[in-house]
Amino acid sequence: MDDQSFLARRLDRAAVPLAIGDVLVLMALLTVGTLSHRPAEFLANEPTYLLGVWAPFLIGWALLAPLVGAYSAGAVETAKSSVPLVVRSWVPAAAVGFALRAFVFRGGVAPTFVAVILVTGAVALGGWRAIYFRVR
């Protein structure tokens, strides 16, 4: 019988660089998206605005990515195993982010926004992980 808890099987210490990179990629993606709608001067005058943009999606990511397996032993083996895990983790994490954005944080959840974030998030996270495994 396996004595490891479900969560312990989903978290591998070797995945720390992936976790750091994932969070940085999500923050960069959300920042670039914000800058496409708000001028940099606005963000300079409202330094906490980006926190409200990042928070719902980072909370969703922190809650769901480990459960789906984005930081499991399989995620640290090869790009072939890691990229699908990060994309499968992004979809439910983004769904939580959309719900939090709609009901807790400022911001809308227009269908176009949902589609853009789902696709660009999957591409950004998958792309970053593919690059990570190529250069490590």
mmCIF file of C-alpha atoms in Angstrom:
data_model
loop_
_atom_site.group_PDB
_atom_site.id
_atom_site.type_symbol
_atom_site.label_atom_id
_atom_site.label_comp_id
_atom_site.label_asym_id
_atom_site.label_seq_id
_atom_site.Cartn_x
_atom_site.Cartn_y
_atom_site.Cartn_z
ATOM 1 C CA MET A 1 0.000 0.000 0.000
ATOM 2 C CA ASP A 2 1.282 3.466 -0.888
ATOM 3 C CA ASP A 3 1.649 5.675 2.186
ATOM 4 C CA GLN A 4 1.963 8.906 0.204
ATOM 5 C CA SER A 5 -0.987 11.249 0.245
ATOM 6 C CA PHE A 6 -2.627 12.318 -2.978
ATOM 7 C CA LEU A 7 -1.047 15.776 -2.725
ATOM 8 C CA ALA A 8 2.381 14.349 -1.899
ATOM 9 C CA ARG A 9 2.244 12.360 -5.151
ATOM 10 C CA ARG A 10 1.355 15.556 -6.995
ATOM 11 C CA LEU A 11 4.294 17.612 -5.706
ATOM 12 C CA ASP A 12 7.895 16.882 -6.598
ATOM 13 C CA ARG A 13 10.660 19.045 -5.171
ATOM 14 C CA ALA A 14 12.414 18.994 -8.546
ATOM 15 C CA ALA A 15 9.468 20.964 -9.998
ATOM 16 C CA VAL A 16 10.329 24.169 -8.103
ATOM 17 C CA PRO A 17 11.941 25.797 -11.180
ATOM 18 C CA LEU A 18 8.827 24.942 -13.193
ATOM 19 C CA ALA A 19 6.570 26.482 -10.548
ATOM 20 C CA ILE A 20 8.598 29.696 -10.450
ATOM 21 C CA GLY A 21 8.634 29.916 -14.236
ATOM 22 C CA ASP A 22 4.912 29.204 -14.497
ATOM 23 C CA VAL A 23 4.053 32.015 -12.104
ATOM 24 C CA LEU A 24 6.370 34.450 -13.880
ATOM 25 C CA VAL A 25 4.919 33.505 -17.275
ATOM 26 C CA LEU A 26 1.356 34.015 -16.015
ATOM 27 C CA MET A 27 2.252 37.374 -14.482
ATOM 28 C CA ALA A 28 3.960 38.472 -17.709
ATOM 29 C CA LEU A 29 1.027 37.310 -19.841
ATOM 30 C CA LEU A 30 -1.496 39.136 -17.673
ATOM 31 C CA THR A 31 0.684 42.251 -17.574
ATOM 32 C CA VAL A 32 1.030 42.351 -21.367
ATOM 33 C CA GLY A 33 -2.716 41.855 -21.682
ATOM 34 C CA THR A 34 -3.367 44.668 -19.253
ATOM 35 C CA LEU A 35 -0.984 46.962 -21.131
ATOM 36 C CA SER A 36 -2.946 46.317 -24.309
ATOM 37 C CA HIS A 37 -5.968 47.903 -22.606
ATOM 38 C CA ARG A 38 -4.412 50.367 -20.167
ATOM 39 C CA PRO A 39 -1.542 52.784 -20.753
ATOM 40 C CA ALA A 40 1.665 52.309 -18.797
ATOM 41 C CA GLU A 41 1.065 55.692 -17.164
ATOM 42 C CA PHE A 42 -2.163 54.358 -15.656
ATOM 43 C CA LEU A 43 -0.307 51.410 -14.139
ATOM 44 C CA ALA A 44 2.397 53.732 -12.839
ATOM 45 C CA ASN A 45 -0.269 55.831 -11.097
ATOM 46 C CA GLU A 46 -2.179 52.768 -9.845
ATOM 47 C CA PRO A 47 0.582 50.462 -8.561
ATOM 48 C CA THR A 48 -1.820 47.968 -6.998
ATOM 49 C CA TYR A 49 -3.968 47.564 -10.116
ATOM 50 C CA LEU A 50 -1.905 44.670 -11.466
ATOM 51 C CA LEU A 51 -2.289 42.802 -8.176
ATOM 52 C CA GLY A 52 -6.026 42.719 -8.821
ATOM 53 C CA VAL A 53 -5.388 41.418 -12.333
ATOM 54 C CA TRP A 54 -2.902 38.742 -11.263
ATOM 55 C CA ALA A 55 -4.609 37.570 -8.087
ATOM 56 C CA PRO A 56 -7.610 35.634 -9.434
ATOM 57 C CA PHE A 57 -5.542 33.655 -11.909
ATOM 58 C CA LEU A 58 -2.623 33.036 -9.560
ATOM 59 C CA ILE A 59 -5.051 31.841 -6.887
ATOM 60 C CA GLY A 60 -6.693 29.530 -9.417
ATOM 61 C CA TRP A 61 -3.254 28.315 -10.477
ATOM 62 C CA ALA A 62 -2.082 27.705 -6.897
ATOM 63 C CA LEU A 63 -5.240 25.741 -6.117
ATOM 64 C CA LEU A 64 -5.576 23.631 -9.260
ATOM 65 C CA ALA A 65 -2.152 23.152 -10.846
ATOM 66 C CA PRO A 66 -0.817 20.907 -8.060
ATOM 67 C CA LEU A 67 -4.006 18.839 -8.018
ATOM 68 C CA VAL A 68 -3.930 18.242 -11.769
ATOM 69 C CA GLY A 69 -0.238 17.327 -11.669
ATOM 70 C CA ALA A 70 1.646 20.336 -13.033
ATOM 71 C CA TYR A 71 4.334 19.747 -10.380
ATOM 72 C CA SER A 72 4.287 15.956 -10.188
ATOM 73 C CA ALA A 73 7.260 13.695 -10.882
ATOM 74 C CA GLY A 74 5.999 13.255 -14.438
ATOM 75 C CA ALA A 75 6.071 16.990 -14.996
ATOM 76 C CA VAL A 76 9.809 17.169 -14.394
ATOM 77 C CA GLU A 77 10.814 14.306 -16.679
ATOM 78 C CA THR A 78 10.470 15.590 -20.244
ATOM 79 C CA ALA A 79 8.722 18.265 -22.256
ATOM 80 C CA LYS A 80 6.552 15.507 -23.722
ATOM 81 C CA SER A 81 5.071 14.838 -20.278
ATOM 82 C CA SER A 82 5.330 18.343 -18.832
ATOM 83 C CA VAL A 83 3.665 20.414 -21.558
ATOM 84 C CA PRO A 84 0.378 18.449 -21.590
ATOM 85 C CA LEU A 85 0.270 18.549 -17.781
ATOM 86 C CA VAL A 86 0.671 22.325 -17.692
ATOM 87 C CA VAL A 87 -1.982 22.841 -20.365
ATOM 88 C CA ARG A 88 -4.406 20.469 -18.589
ATOM 89 C CA SER A 89 -3.713 22.388 -15.384
ATOM 90 C CA TRP A 90 -4.280 25.777 -17.005
ATOM 91 C CA VAL A 91 -7.847 25.139 -18.135
ATOM 92 C CA PRO A 92 -9.417 24.510 -14.678
ATOM 93 C CA ALA A 93 -7.093 27.041 -13.032
ATOM 94 C CA ALA A 94 -8.211 29.693 -15.514
ATOM 95 C CA ALA A 95 -11.860 28.745 -14.872
ATOM 96 C CA VAL A 96 -11.336 29.447 -11.177
ATOM 97 C CA GLY A 97 -9.584 32.689 -12.138
ATOM 98 C CA PHE A 98 -12.532 33.754 -14.276
ATOM 99 C CA ALA A 99 -14.978 33.025 -11.451
ATOM 100 C CA LEU A 100 -12.871 34.964 -8.944
ATOM 101 C CA ARG A 101 -12.463 37.826 -11.406
ATOM 102 C CA ALA A 102 -16.205 37.988 -11.995
ATOM 103 C CA PHE A 103 -17.360 37.702 -8.394
ATOM 104 C CA VAL A 104 -14.511 38.808 -6.118
ATOM 105 C CA PHE A 105 -12.026 40.958 -8.046
ATOM 106 C CA ARG A 106 -12.585 43.792 -10.489
ATOM 107 C CA GLY A 107 -12.933 42.856 -14.088
ATOM 108 C CA GLY A 108 -15.287 41.333 -16.544
ATOM 109 C CA VAL A 109 -15.383 37.905 -18.066
ATOM 110 C CA ALA A 110 -16.439 38.532 -21.650
ATOM 111 C CA PRO A 111 -16.436 35.457 -23.920
ATOM 112 C CA THR A 112 -13.649 36.953 -26.050
ATOM 113 C CA PHE A 113 -11.516 37.498 -22.946
ATOM 114 C CA VAL A 114 -12.109 33.895 -21.849
ATOM 115 C CA ALA A 115 -11.060 32.547 -25.247
ATOM 116 C CA VAL A 116 -7.980 34.756 -25.466
ATOM 117 C CA ILE A 117 -6.785 33.938 -21.945
ATOM 118 C CA LEU A 118 -7.370 30.198 -22.339
ATOM 119 C CA VAL A 119 -5.460 30.041 -25.621
ATOM 120 C CA THR A 120 -2.640 32.472 -24.831
ATOM 121 C CA GLY A 121 -2.183 31.002 -21.360
ATOM 122 C CA ALA A 122 -1.912 27.474 -22.750
ATOM 123 C CA VAL A 123 0.526 28.593 -25.450
ATOM 124 C CA ALA A 124 2.630 30.679 -23.032
ATOM 125 C CA LEU A 125 2.822 28.002 -20.339
ATOM 126 C CA GLY A 126 3.402 25.176 -22.817
ATOM 127 C CA GLY A 127 5.949 27.227 -24.743
ATOM 128 C CA TRP A 128 7.887 28.180 -21.647
ATOM 129 C CA ARG A 129 8.037 24.571 -20.510
ATOM 130 C CA ALA A 130 9.162 23.374 -23.942
ATOM 131 C CA ILE A 131 11.967 25.961 -23.883
ATOM 132 C CA TYR A 132 12.891 24.990 -20.305
ATOM 133 C CA PHE A 133 13.400 21.342 -21.267
ATOM 134 C CA ARG A 134 15.335 22.269 -24.369
ATOM 135 C CA VAL A 135 17.878 24.441 -22.517
ATOM 136 C CA ARG A 136 18.194 22.728 -19.143
#
